């Protein structure tokens, strides 16, 4: 997720592009750049924050320009990988937000036709494709280029000698800001609210052509009239897209995050990670290392990999592994880290490599230390996660683990294809959970009154109980514990009373009957029980105090829908308690100390 901006009007473009970009840094901030057109095209970009770029920039002359602030997906943050990207002659500048899945193939084709590339990015194919098709009509050249592209995009194109900006979108947001004898194009409202609050939302397949005095939108080849909206939000609200907190916004981004992350893996022509690099060691077991929420994802990964690949998996806390862990021979290692900067996890990677092991990192930040020291990196495409409490990054990590397992499973074709179909349906299932937000809110209001809460689950949903408890602890400051349901009777039962509600995660799998028994045992000790159960399982309502129904999915995917429901539960419980949700006390988004 990057931020893009375009300006055309009477004023000098540079200061407007820079201030708009600084408003878009919540979308990505590892590098940035602008291009301004006057007699020629002036392009300035680097792997720095917008403020730093503004400090070194000379005054560029020109009243039309484009800008970009980056969240790297292809190619580490660097001056050459930063946007805008240009064609061979430097006449066309493009800024892009999205992922082009078939860029490798297009790049090879263009190179064979004489184009030369300078960056590792997927985006750079766009200006070269436009250059290839350009015969005096810029819109036509862009339409032809977009027909070759597979994936998601919001782009703005600036060309020397063309007194206009052309924009197009598919699966990435794009708006036009309407000014007085000037107009704007941007990824999102915060970029332009300093200048106008009149906007047009472009729809998938739209191509917008703006000049200083006109705006034309073509949808599917014909001119269309898109509704004008007047925005009443403050800039801060707009950065949260109208959500009260970044956490709630990030929870609601998960259907798209799943689509993007899966889209990257399931359609990749080149292997995203060379698992063989690990299997060459004659892989006999897998070790997954991580901390916090990433560790809970690692625990779910253990169940996924053991079930689908059929080899033993150890999930270990990196902070513990660093002092006691032994790397067994023929161990394939995975390190999971959203930020890629968590000190304990980095130390574990270095230690493993020191023991001669090889490590695949699952990371969300391109160019982060973990991605640099690991032998290979599988990137999750969750985009920047601003809220300290990890939500969408957890779900994206599970997608990476499902893909790694499926791409190395020994399953029969029909089961494998069935699971891939199930994966492709997950965005819709998660949307169903999000659509039941109000029911979950009721459960949260009930929970918000308690000081102590337990979460119980079995099998692949035991780690989900841990994650549910971690989310509630982190942001609502309620003392919450997650347990393997079978463990309660070995001690924690002593803590149960009418003041300790229990959230029971009841999956439709081989643990179902055992979970019902555990619920009866908990009820017998006077604790209220809230069950998280699949559609068609409403009968459980007779046994418990309230039920949160989640969509039916294959048992191996149940951690995804269950966790999203528990994220909402924690979020609203914290909100009812008036907690500072995005930046909870005593915590940091990336823990860079041991
Ligand atoms: C989760 O909500 C927390 N922010 C924290 O537990 C986090 O998961 C942990 O610090 C690991 O971070 P990482 O994924 O960036 O390595």
Tab-separated table of N, CA, C and O and ligand atoms in Angstrom, residues 290-295 336-342 345 385 387-391 393 397 467 470-471 474 587-591, ligand 1:
chain	number	residue	atom	x	y	z
A	290	UNK	N	9.405	-16.864	16.522
A	290	UNK	CA	8.724	-15.569	16.460
A	290	UNK	C	8.434	-15.082	17.872
A	290	UNK	O	8.749	-15.771	18.855
A	291	UNK	N	7.807	-13.909	17.947
A	291	UNK	CA	7.416	-13.314	19.227
A	291	UNK	C	5.994	-12.783	19.139
A	291	UNK	O	5.518	-12.460	18.044
A	292	UNK	N	5.340	-12.691	20.270
A	292	UNK	CA	4.033	-12.054	20.365
A	292	UNK	C	2.996	-12.653	19.424
A	292	UNK	O	2.845	-13.881	19.323
A	293	UNK	N	2.315	-11.760	18.707
A	293	UNK	CA	1.277	-12.225	17.782
A	293	UNK	C	1.862	-13.093	16.680
A	293	UNK	O	1.260	-14.080	16.250
A	294	UNK	N	3.070	-12.760	16.239
A	294	UNK	CA	3.712	-13.583	15.204
A	294	UNK	C	3.967	-14.991	15.729
A	294	UNK	O	3.908	-15.968	14.981
A	295	UNK	N	4.244	-15.124	17.029
A	295	UNK	CA	4.427	-16.459	17.619
A	295	UNK	C	3.112	-17.231	17.588
A	295	UNK	O	3.074	-18.422	17.293
A	336	UNK	N	9.070	-15.603	11.718
A	336	UNK	CA	7.914	-14.771	11.367
A	336	UNK	C	8.012	-13.441	12.122
A	336	UNK	O	8.177	-13.429	13.340
A	337	UNK	N	7.939	-12.334	11.386
A	337	UNK	CA	8.010	-11.031	12.043
A	337	UNK	C	7.359	-9.974	11.157
A	337	UNK	O	7.779	-9.774	10.014
A	338	UNK	N	6.346	-9.273	11.679
A	338	UNK	CA	5.660	-8.237	10.899
A	338	UNK	C	6.665	-7.133	10.551
A	338	UNK	O	6.924	-6.824	9.399
A	339	UNK	N	7.274	-6.583	11.585
A	339	UNK	CA	8.148	-5.418	11.387
A	339	UNK	C	9.485	-5.793	10.752
A	339	UNK	O	10.111	-4.993	10.087
A	340	UNK	N	9.945	-7.034	11.030
A	340	UNK	CA	11.271	-7.432	10.536
A	340	UNK	C	12.384	-6.813	11.364
A	340	UNK	O	13.554	-6.874	10.980
A	341	UNK	N	12.017	-6.207	12.497
A	341	UNK	CA	13.022	-5.526	13.328
A	341	UNK	C	13.021	-5.991	14.775
A	341	UNK	O	13.728	-5.447	15.612
A	342	UNK	N	12.212	-6.996	15.114
A	342	UNK	CA	12.116	-7.453	16.507
A	342	UNK	C	13.428	-8.086	16.947
A	342	UNK	O	13.856	-9.093	16.375
A	345	UNK	N	13.777	-11.893	17.589
A	345	UNK	CA	13.666	-12.725	16.377
A	345	UNK	C	14.909	-12.590	15.505
A	345	UNK	O	15.413	-13.573	14.962
A	385	UNK	N	1.161	-1.367	9.008
A	385	UNK	CA	0.257	-1.612	10.148
A	385	UNK	C	0.619	-0.572	11.200
A	385	UNK	O	1.665	-0.641	11.827
A	387	UNK	N	-1.437	0.569	13.918
A	387	UNK	CA	-1.862	0.266	15.285
A	387	UNK	C	-0.891	-0.724	15.931
A	387	UNK	O	-0.467	-1.686	15.303
A	388	UNK	N	-0.533	-0.489	17.176
A	388	UNK	CA	0.437	-1.374	17.853
A	388	UNK	C	-0.078	-2.814	17.879
A	388	UNK	O	0.658	-3.771	17.666
A	389	UNK	N	-1.382	-2.960	18.103
A	389	UNK	CA	-1.945	-4.316	18.140
A	389	UNK	C	-1.989	-4.890	16.726
A	389	UNK	O	-2.644	-4.345	15.847
A	390	UNK	N	-1.270	-5.973	16.525
A	390	UNK	CA	-1.201	-6.587	15.194
A	390	UNK	C	-2.517	-7.302	14.895
A	390	UNK	O	-3.009	-8.060	15.721
A	391	UNK	N	-3.081	-7.004	13.732
A	391	UNK	CA	-4.318	-7.675	13.309
A	391	UNK	C	-4.159	-8.222	11.895
A	391	UNK	O	-3.979	-9.416	11.704
A	393	UNK	N	-1.713	-8.138	9.915
A	393	UNK	CA	-0.434	-8.815	9.653
A	393	UNK	C	-0.507	-10.290	10.071
A	393	UNK	O	0.066	-11.165	9.424
A	397	UNK	N	0.116	-13.388	7.664
A	397	UNK	CA	1.112	-14.423	7.983
A	397	UNK	C	0.497	-15.821	7.812
A	397	UNK	O	1.143	-16.744	7.300
A	467	UNK	N	-4.143	-15.819	20.968
A	467	UNK	CA	-4.160	-14.536	20.253
A	467	UNK	C	-5.323	-13.657	20.720
A	467	UNK	O	-5.169	-12.451	20.906
A	470	UNK	N	-4.274	-12.215	23.943
A	470	UNK	CA	-3.225	-11.201	23.766
A	470	UNK	C	-3.837	-9.880	23.293
A	470	UNK	O	-3.531	-8.808	23.822
A	471	UNK	N	-4.760	-9.956	22.331
A	471	UNK	CA	-5.383	-8.726	21.819
A	471	UNK	C	-6.140	-8.004	22.940
A	471	UNK	O	-6.024	-6.809	23.130
A	474	UNK	N	-3.661	-6.459	25.422
A	474	UNK	CA	-2.860	-5.342	24.889
A	474	UNK	C	-3.614	-4.010	24.898
A	474	UNK	O	-3.062	-2.976	25.221
A	587	UNK	N	3.625	-0.289	25.425
A	587	UNK	CA	3.937	-1.143	24.282
A	587	UNK	C	4.525	-0.345	23.116
A	587	UNK	O	4.342	0.872	23.038
A	588	UNK	N	5.210	-1.072	22.226
A	588	UNK	CA	5.755	-0.442	21.017
A	588	UNK	C	5.399	-1.313	19.821
A	588	UNK	O	5.247	-2.520	19.979
A	589	UNK	N	5.264	-0.690	18.636
A	589	UNK	CA	4.903	-1.479	17.456
A	589	UNK	C	6.014	-2.445	17.082
A	589	UNK	O	5.771	-3.588	16.664
A	590	UNK	N	7.249	-2.012	17.265
A	590	UNK	CA	8.365	-2.903	16.936
A	590	UNK	C	9.326	-2.901	18.123
A	590	UNK	O	9.836	-1.856	18.512
A	591	UNK	N	9.525	-4.078	18.723
A	591	UNK	CA	10.323	-4.190	19.950
A	591	UNK	C	11.775	-4.468	19.557
A	591	UNK	O	12.154	-5.602	19.287
B	1	LIG	C1	1.057	-7.758	18.783
B	1	LIG	O1	-0.137	-7.093	18.718
B	1	LIG	C2	2.154	-6.957	19.334
B	1	LIG	N1	2.328	-5.758	18.638
B	1	LIG	C3	3.442	-7.754	19.538
B	1	LIG	O2	3.149	-8.901	20.295
B	1	LIG	C4	4.121	-8.203	18.244
B	1	LIG	O3	3.393	-9.209	17.634
B	1	LIG	C5	5.526	-8.720	18.584
B	1	LIG	O4	6.261	-7.665	19.162
B	1	LIG	C6	6.242	-9.253	17.342
B	1	LIG	O5	6.417	-8.231	16.413
B	1	LIG	P1	6.906	-8.587	14.928
B	1	LIG	O6	5.865	-9.438	14.298
B	1	LIG	O7	7.062	-7.249	14.269
B	1	LIG	O8	8.222	-9.312	15.053
